PDB file of C-alpha atoms and ligand atoms in Angstrom:
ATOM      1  CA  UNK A   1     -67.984 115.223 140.895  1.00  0.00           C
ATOM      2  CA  UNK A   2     -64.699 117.136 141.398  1.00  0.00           C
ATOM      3  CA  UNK A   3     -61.618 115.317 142.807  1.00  0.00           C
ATOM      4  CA  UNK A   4     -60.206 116.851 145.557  1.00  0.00           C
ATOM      5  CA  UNK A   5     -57.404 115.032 146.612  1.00  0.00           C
ATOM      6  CA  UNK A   6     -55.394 112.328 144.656  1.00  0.00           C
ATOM      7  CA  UNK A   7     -51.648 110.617 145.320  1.00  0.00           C
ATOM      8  CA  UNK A   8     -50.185 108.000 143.452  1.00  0.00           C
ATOM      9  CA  UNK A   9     -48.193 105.416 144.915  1.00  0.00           C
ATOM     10  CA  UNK A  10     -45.477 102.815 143.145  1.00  0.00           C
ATOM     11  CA  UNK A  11     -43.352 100.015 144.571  1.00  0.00           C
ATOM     12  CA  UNK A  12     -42.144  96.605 143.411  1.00  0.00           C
ATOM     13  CA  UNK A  13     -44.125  93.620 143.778  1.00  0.00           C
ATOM     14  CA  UNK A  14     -42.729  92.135 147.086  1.00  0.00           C
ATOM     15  CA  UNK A  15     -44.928  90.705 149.208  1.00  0.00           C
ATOM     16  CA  UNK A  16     -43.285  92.495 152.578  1.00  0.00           C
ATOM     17  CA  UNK A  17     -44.828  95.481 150.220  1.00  0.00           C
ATOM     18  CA  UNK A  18     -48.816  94.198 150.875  1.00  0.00           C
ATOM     19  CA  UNK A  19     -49.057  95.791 154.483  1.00  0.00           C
ATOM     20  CA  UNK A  20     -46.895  98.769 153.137  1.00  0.00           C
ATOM     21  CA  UNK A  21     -49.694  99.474 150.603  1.00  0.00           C
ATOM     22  CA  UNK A  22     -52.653  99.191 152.676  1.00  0.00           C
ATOM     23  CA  UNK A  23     -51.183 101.166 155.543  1.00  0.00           C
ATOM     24  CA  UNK A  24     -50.390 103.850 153.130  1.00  0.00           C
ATOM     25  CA  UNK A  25     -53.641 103.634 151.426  1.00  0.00           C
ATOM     26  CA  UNK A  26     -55.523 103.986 154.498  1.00  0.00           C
ATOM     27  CA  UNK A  27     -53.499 106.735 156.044  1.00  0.00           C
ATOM     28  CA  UNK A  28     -53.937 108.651 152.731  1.00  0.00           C
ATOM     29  CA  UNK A  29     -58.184 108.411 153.032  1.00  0.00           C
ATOM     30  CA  UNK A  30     -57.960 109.294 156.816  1.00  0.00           C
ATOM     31  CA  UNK A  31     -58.551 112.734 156.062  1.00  0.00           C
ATOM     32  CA  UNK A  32     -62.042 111.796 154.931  1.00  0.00           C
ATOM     33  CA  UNK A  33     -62.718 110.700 159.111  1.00  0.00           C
ATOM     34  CA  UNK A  34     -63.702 107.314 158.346  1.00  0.00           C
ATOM     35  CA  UNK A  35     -65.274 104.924 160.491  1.00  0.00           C
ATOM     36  CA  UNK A  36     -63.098 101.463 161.887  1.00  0.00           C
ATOM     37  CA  UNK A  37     -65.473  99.467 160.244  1.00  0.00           C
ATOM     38  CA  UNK A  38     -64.992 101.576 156.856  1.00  0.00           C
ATOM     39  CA  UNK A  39     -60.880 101.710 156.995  1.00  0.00           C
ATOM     40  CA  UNK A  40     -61.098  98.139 157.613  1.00  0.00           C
ATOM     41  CA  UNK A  41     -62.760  97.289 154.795  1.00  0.00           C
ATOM     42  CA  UNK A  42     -60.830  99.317 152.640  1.00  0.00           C
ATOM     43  CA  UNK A  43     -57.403  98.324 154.034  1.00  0.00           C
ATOM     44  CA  UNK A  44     -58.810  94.772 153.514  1.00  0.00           C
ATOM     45  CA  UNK A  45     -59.668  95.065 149.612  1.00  0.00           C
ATOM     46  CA  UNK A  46     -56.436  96.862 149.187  1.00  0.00           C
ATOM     47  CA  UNK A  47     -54.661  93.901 150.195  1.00  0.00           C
ATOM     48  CA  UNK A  48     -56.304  91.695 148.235  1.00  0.00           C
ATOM     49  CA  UNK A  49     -55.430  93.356 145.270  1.00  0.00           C
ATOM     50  CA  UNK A  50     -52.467  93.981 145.729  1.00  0.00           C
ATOM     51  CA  UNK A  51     -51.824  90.296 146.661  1.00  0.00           C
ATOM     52  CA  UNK A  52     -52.799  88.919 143.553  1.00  0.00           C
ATOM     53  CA  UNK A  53     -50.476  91.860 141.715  1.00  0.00           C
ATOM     54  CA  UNK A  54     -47.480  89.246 143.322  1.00  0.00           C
ATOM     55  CA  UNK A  55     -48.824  86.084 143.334  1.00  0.00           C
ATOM     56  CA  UNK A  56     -50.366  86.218 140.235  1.00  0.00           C
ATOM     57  CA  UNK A  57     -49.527  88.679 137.713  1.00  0.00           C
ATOM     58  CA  UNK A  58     -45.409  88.620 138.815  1.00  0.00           C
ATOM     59  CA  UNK A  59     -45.470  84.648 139.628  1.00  0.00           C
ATOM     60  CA  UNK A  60     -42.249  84.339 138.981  1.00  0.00           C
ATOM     61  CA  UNK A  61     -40.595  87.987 138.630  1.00  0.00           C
ATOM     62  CA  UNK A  62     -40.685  91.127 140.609  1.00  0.00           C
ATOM     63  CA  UNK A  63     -42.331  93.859 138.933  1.00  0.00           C
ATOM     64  CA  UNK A  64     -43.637  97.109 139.972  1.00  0.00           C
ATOM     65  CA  UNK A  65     -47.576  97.733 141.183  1.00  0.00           C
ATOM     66  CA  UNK A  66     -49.364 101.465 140.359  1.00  0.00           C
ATOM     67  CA  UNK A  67     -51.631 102.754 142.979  1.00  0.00           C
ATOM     68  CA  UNK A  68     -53.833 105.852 142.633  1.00  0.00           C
ATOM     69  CA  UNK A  69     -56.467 106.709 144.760  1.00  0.00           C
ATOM     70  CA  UNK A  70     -58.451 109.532 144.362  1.00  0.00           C
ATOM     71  CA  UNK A  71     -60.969 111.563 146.682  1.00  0.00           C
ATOM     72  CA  UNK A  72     -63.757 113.355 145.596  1.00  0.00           C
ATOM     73  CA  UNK A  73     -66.165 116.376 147.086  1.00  0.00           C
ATOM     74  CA  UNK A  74     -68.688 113.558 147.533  1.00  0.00           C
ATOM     75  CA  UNK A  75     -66.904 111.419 150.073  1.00  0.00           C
ATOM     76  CA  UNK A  76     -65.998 108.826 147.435  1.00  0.00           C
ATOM     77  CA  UNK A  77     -63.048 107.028 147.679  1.00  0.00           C
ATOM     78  CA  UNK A  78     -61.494 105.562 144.259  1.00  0.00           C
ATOM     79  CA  UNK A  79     -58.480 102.937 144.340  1.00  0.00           C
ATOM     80  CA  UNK A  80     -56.827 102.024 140.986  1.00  0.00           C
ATOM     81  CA  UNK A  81     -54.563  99.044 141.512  1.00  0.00           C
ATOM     82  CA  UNK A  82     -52.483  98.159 138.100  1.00  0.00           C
ATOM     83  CA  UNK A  83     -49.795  95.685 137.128  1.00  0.00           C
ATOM     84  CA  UNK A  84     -48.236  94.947 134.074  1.00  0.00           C
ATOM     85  CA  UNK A  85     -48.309  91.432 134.606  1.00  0.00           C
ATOM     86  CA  UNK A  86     -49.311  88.347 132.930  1.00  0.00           C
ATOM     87  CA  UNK A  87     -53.058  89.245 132.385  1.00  0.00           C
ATOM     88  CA  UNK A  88     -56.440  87.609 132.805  1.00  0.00           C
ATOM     89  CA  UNK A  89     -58.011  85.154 130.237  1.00  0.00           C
ATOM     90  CA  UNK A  90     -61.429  85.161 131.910  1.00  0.00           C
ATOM     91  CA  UNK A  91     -62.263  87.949 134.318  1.00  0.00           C
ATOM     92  CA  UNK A  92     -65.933  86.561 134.693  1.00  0.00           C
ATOM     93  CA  UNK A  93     -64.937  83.525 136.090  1.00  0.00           C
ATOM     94  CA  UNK A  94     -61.538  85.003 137.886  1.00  0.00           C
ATOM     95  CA  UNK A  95     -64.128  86.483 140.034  1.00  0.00           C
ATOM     96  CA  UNK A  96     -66.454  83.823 140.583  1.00  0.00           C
ATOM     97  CA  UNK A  97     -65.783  82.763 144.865  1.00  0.00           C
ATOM     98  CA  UNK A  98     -63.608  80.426 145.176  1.00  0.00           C
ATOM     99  CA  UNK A  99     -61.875  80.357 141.853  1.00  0.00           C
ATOM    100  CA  UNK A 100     -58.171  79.785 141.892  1.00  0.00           C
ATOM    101  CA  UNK A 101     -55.501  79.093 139.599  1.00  0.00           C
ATOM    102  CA  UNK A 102     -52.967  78.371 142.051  1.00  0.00           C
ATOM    103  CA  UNK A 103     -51.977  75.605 144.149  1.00  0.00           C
ATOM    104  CA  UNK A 104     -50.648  77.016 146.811  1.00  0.00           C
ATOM    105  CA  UNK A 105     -53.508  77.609 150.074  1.00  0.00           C
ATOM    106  CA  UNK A 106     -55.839  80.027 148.595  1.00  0.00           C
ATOM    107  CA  UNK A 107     -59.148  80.103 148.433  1.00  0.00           C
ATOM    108  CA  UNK A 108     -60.151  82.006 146.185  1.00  0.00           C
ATOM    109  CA  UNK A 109     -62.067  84.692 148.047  1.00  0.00           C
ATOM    110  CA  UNK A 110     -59.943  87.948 147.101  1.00  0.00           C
ATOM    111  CA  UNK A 111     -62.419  89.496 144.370  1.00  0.00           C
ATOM    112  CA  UNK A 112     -65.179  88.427 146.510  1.00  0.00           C
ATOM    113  CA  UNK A 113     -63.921  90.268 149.384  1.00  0.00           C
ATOM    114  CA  UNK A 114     -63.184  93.537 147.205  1.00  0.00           C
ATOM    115  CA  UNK A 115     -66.682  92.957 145.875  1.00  0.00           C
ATOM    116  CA  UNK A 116     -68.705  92.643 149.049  1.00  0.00           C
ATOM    117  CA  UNK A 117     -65.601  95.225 151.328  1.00  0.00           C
ATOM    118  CA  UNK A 118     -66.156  98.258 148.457  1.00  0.00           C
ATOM    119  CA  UNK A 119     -69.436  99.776 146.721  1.00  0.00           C
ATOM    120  CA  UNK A 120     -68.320  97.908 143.293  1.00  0.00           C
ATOM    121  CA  UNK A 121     -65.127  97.400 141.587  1.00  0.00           C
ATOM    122  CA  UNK A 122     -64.285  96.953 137.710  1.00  0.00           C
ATOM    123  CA  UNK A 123     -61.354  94.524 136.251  1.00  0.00           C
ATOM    124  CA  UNK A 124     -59.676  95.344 133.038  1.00  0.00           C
ATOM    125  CA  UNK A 125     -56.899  93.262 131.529  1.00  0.00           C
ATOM    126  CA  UNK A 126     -55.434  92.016 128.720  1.00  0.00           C
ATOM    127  CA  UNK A 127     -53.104  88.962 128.632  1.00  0.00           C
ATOM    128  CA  UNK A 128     -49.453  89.738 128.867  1.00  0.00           C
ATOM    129  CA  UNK A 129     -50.010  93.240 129.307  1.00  0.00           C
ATOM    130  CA  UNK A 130     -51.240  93.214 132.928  1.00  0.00           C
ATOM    131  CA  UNK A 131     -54.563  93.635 134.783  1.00  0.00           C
ATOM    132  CA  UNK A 132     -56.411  97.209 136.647  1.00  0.00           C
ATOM    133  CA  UNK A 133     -58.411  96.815 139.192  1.00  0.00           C
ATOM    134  CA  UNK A 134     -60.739 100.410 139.941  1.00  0.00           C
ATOM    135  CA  UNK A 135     -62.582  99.846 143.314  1.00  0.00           C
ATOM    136  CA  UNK A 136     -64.944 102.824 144.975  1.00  0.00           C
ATOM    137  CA  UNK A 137     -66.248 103.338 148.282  1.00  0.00           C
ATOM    138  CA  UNK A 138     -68.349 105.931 149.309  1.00  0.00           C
ATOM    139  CA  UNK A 139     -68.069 107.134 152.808  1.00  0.00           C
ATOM    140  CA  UNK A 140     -70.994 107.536 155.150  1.00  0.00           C
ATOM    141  CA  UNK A 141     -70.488 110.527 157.431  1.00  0.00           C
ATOM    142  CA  UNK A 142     -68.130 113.479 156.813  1.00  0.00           C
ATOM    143  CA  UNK A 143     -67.257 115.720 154.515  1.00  0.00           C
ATOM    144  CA  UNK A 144     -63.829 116.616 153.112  1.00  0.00           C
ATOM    145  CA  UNK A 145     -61.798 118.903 154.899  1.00  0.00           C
ATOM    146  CA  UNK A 146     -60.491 121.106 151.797  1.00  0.00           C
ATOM    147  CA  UNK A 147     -57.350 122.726 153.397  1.00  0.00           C
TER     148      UNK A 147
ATOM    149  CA  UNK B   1     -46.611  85.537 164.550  1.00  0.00           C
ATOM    150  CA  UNK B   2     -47.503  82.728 166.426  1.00  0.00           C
ATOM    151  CA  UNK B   3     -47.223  81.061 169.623  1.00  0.00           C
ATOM    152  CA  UNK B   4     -48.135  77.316 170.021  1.00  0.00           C
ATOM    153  CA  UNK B   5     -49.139  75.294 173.490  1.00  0.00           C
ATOM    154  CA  UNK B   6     -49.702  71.588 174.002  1.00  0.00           C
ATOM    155  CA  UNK B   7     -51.974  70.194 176.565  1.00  0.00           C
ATOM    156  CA  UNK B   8     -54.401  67.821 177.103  1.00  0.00           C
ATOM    157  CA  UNK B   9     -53.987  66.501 173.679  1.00  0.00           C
ATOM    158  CA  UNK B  10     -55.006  69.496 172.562  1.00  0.00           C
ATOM    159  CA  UNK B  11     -52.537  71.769 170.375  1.00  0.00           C
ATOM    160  CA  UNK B  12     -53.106  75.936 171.015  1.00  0.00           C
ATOM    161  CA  UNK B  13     -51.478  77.831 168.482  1.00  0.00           C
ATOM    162  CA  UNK B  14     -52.005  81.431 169.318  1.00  0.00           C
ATOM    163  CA  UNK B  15     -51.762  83.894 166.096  1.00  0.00           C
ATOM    164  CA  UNK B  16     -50.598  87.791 166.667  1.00  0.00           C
ATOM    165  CA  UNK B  17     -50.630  91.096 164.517  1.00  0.00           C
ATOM    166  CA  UNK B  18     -51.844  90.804 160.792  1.00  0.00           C
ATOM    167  CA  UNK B  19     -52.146  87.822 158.845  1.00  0.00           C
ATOM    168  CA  UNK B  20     -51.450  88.228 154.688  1.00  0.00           C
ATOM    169  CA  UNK B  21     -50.014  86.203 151.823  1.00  0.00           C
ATOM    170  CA  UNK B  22     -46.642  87.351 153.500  1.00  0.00           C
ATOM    171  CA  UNK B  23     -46.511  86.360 156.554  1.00  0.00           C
ATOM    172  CA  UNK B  24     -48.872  83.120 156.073  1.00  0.00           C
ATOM    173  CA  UNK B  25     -46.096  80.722 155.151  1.00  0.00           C
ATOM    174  CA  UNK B  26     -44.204  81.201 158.414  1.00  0.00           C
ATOM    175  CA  UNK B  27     -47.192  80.330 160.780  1.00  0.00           C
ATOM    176  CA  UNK B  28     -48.409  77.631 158.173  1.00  0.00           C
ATOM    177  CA  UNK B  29     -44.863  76.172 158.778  1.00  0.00           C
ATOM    178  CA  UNK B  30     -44.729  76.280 162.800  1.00  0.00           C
ATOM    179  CA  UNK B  31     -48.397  74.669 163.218  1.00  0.00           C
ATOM    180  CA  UNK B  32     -47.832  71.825 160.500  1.00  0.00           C
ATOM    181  CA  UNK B  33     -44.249  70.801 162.228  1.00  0.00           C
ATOM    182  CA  UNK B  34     -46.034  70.927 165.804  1.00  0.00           C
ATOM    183  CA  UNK B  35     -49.083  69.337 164.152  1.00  0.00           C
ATOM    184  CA  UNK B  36     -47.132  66.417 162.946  1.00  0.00           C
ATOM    185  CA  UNK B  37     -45.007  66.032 165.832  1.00  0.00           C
ATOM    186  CA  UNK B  38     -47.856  65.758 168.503  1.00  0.00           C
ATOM    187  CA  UNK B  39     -50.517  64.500 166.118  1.00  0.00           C
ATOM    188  CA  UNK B  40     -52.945  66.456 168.851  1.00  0.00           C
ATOM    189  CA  UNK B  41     -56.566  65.245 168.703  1.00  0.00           C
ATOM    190  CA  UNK B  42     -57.520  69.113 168.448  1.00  0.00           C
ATOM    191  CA  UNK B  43     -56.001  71.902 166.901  1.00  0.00           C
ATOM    192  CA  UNK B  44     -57.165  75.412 168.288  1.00  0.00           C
ATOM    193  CA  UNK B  45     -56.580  78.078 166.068  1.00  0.00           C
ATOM    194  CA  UNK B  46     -56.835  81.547 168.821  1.00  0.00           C
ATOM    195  CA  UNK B  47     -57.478  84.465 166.458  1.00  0.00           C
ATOM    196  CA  UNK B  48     -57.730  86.934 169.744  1.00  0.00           C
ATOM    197  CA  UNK B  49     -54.568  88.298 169.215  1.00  0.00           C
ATOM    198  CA  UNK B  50     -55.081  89.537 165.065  1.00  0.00           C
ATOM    199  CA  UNK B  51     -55.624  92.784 163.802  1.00  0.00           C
ATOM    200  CA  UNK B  52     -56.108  92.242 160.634  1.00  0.00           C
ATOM    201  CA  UNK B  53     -56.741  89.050 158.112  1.00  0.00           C
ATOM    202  CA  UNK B  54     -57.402  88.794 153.987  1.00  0.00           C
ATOM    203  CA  UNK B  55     -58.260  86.111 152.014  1.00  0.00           C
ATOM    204  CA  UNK B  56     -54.613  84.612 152.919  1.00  0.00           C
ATOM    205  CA  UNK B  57     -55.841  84.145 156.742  1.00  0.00           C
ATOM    206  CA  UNK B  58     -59.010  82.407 155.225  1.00  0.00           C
ATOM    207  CA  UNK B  59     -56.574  79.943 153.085  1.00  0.00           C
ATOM    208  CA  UNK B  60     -54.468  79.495 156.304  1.00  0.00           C
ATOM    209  CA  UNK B  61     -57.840  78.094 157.981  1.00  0.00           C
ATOM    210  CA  UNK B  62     -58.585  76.032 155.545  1.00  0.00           C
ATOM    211  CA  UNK B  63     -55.361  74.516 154.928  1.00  0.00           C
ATOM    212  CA  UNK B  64     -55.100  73.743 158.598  1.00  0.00           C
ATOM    213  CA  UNK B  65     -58.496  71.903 158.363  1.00  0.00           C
ATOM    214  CA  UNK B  66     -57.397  69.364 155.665  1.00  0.00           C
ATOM    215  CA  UNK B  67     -54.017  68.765 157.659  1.00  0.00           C
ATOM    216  CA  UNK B  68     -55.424  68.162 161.355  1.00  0.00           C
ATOM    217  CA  UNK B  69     -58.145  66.047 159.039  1.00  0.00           C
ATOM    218  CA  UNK B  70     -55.396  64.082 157.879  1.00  0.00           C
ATOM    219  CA  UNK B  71     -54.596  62.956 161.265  1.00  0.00           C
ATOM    220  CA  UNK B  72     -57.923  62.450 162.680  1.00  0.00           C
ATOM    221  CA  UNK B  73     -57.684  65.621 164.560  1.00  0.00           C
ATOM    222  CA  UNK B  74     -60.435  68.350 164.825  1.00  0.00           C
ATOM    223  CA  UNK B  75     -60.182  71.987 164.344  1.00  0.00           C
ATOM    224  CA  UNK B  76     -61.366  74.793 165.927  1.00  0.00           C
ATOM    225  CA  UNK B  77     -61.233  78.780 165.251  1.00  0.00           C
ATOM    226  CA  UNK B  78     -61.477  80.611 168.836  1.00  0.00           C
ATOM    227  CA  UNK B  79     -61.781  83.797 170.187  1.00  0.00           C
ATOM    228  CA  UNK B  80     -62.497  85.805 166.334  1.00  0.00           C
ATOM    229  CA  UNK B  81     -62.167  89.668 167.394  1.00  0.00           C
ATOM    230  CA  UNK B  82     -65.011  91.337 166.278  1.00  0.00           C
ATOM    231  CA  UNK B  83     -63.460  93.086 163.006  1.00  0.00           C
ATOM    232  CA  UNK B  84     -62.576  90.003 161.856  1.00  0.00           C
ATOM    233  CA  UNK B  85     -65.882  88.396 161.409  1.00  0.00           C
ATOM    234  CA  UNK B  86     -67.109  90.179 157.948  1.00  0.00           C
ATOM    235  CA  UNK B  87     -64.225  88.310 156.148  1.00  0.00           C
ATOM    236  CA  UNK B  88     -64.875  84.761 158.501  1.00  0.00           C
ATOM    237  CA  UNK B  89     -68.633  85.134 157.375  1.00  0.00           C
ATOM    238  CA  UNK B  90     -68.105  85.990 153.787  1.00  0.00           C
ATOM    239  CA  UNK B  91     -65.807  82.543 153.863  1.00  0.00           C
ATOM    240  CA  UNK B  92     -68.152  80.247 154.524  1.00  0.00           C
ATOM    241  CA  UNK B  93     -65.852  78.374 156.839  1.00  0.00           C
ATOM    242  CA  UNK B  94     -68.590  78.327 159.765  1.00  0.00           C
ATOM    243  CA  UNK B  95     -69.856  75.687 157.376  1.00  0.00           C
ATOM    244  CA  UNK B  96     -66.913  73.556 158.625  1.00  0.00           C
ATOM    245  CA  UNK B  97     -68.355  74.001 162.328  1.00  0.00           C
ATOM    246  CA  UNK B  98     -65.031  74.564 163.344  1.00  0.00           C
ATOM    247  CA  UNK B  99     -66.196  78.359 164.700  1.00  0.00           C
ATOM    248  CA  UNK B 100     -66.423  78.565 168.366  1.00  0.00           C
TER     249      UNK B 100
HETATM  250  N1  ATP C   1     -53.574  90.847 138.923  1.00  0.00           N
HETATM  251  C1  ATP C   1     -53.815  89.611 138.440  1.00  0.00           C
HETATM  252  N2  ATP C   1     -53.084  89.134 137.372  1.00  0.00           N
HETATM  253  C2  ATP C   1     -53.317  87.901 136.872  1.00  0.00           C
HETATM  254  N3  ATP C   1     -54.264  87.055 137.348  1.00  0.00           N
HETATM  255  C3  ATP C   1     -55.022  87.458 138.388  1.00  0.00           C
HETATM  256  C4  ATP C   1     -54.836  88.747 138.991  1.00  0.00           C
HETATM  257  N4  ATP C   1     -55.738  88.878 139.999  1.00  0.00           N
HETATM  258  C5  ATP C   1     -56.425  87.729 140.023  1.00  0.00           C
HETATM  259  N5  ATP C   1     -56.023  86.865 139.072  1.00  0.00           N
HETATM  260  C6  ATP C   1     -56.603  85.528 138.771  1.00  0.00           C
HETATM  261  O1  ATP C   1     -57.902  85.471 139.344  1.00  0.00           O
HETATM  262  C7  ATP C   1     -57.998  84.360 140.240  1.00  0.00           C
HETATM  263  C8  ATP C   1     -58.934  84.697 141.385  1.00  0.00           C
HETATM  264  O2  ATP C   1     -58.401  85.728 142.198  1.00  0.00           O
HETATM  265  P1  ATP C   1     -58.873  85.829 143.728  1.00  0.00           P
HETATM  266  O3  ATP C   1     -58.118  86.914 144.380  1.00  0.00           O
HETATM  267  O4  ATP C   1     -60.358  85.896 143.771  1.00  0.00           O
HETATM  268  O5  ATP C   1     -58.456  84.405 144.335  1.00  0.00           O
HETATM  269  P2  ATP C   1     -56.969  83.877 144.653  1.00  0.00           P
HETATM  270  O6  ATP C   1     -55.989  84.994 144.610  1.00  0.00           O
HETATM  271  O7  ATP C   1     -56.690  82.734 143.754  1.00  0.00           O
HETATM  272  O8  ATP C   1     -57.129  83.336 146.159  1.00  0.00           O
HETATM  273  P3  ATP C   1     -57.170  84.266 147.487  1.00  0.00           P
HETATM  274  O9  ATP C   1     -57.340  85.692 147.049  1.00  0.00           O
HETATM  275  O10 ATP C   1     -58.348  83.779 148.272  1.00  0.00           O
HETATM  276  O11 ATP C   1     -55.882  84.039 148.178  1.00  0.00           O
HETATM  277  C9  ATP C   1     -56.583  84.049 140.640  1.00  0.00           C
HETATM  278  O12 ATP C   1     -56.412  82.696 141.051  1.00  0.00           O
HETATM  279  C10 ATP C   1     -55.806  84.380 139.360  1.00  0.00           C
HETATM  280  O13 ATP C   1     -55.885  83.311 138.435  1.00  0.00           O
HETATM  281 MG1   MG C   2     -56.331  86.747 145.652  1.00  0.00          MG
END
């Protein structure tokens, strides 16, 4: 698996910043000729992460989110989505549907949407250090245009 | 954002362009004032116009469904565009029977 394209991609955790970062996400894997169905799904788990980078790991300061996504000669798309936020005690049950710690309206669906939107996605994090989120998604058709 | 209509007892709000944690808070806002003021007997959420919805669209359903509750009222999601229906199904809100 060689990587053939890569960009990285930092900005602070406002939330006018969410459909910044999943625009620019999927204009980066456009090369790769995906299908509606595929961007969609991609430009959906983006935003979920990147959501709960400023709702949750910045509640009540700005701080600045990491993206990197790389492409490699085998169609597959990987997103890395880091903060250096407040941290997750339990990941397992963060990511159990319809978990929430907040009281605002949420429902508790954003891992479960990156879960069932991408082929799988990993969570690291450590409390008060901050949280990555690696999602993949391999691409049907195509193959990379190299230039 | 969001465009509201009263008729017939029946409140339309009509949402536009992409719904996320950002701009949730602004259409949550318009359809709970209009919601209080005409304590309609339906609300009628019209998704035709959205291009895009995460987990903060699915939160904005649900939220609207305890408030119309509140008031006796009944809701009802119309007109889901077909891109949107991965993240409606994954929800669980046709559950509700509030999908039309
Ligand atoms: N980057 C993060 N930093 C700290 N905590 C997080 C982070 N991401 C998620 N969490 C925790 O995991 C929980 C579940 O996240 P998930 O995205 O599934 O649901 P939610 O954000 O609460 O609701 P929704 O995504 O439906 O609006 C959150 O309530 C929060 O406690
Ligand atoms: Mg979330």
């Amino acid at each position: 698996m060689n990587i053939v394209n890569e960009m990285n991609l930092n900005f602070k955790s406002r939330s006018s910043n969410e459909s910044f970062a999943r625009a620019t996400v999927s204009a980066f894997v456009l090369c790769l000729d995906p299908t509606i169905a595929e961007l969609s799904d991609i430009k959906t788990a983006v935003s979920e992460a990147v959501t709960n980078c400023i709702v949750h790991a910045y509640p009540d300061t700005i701080g600045t989110i990491y993206i990197n996504v790389k492409i490699t000669d085998s169609n597959k798309i990987i997103i890395k989505i880091r903060d250096t936020g407040i941290g997750i005690k339990n990941i397992k049950q963060a990511m159990e549907p319809l978990f929430t710690t907040s009281s605002d309206e949420r429902a508790g669906l954003g891992f479960a949407v990156m879960q069932s939107f991408m082929d799988n996605i990993k969570v690291r994090s450590k409390e008060n250090k901050g949280t990555t989120v690696t999602m993949e998604k391999t691409l049907y058709r195509t193959s990379y245009d190299k230039r | 954002m969001v465009e509201t209509k009263f008729s017939d007892n029946v409140l339309t709000a009509k949402l536009y362009g992409e719904i996320d944690h950002h701009k949730a808070p602004a259409i949550r806002q318009k359809i709970d004032g209009q919601t209080e003021n005409l304590r309609p007997k339906e609300l009628h959420l019209d998704f035709s116009g959205v291009s895009f919805m995460d987990s903060s669209g699915i939160g904005l359903i649900m939220g609207r469904y305890r408030q119309v509750s509140l008031i006796g009222g009944k809701l009802k999601v119309i007109n889901v565009p077909k891109n949107l229906q991965k993240i409606i199904s994954l929800s669980g809100i046709d559950s509700l029977g509030v999908l039309k």
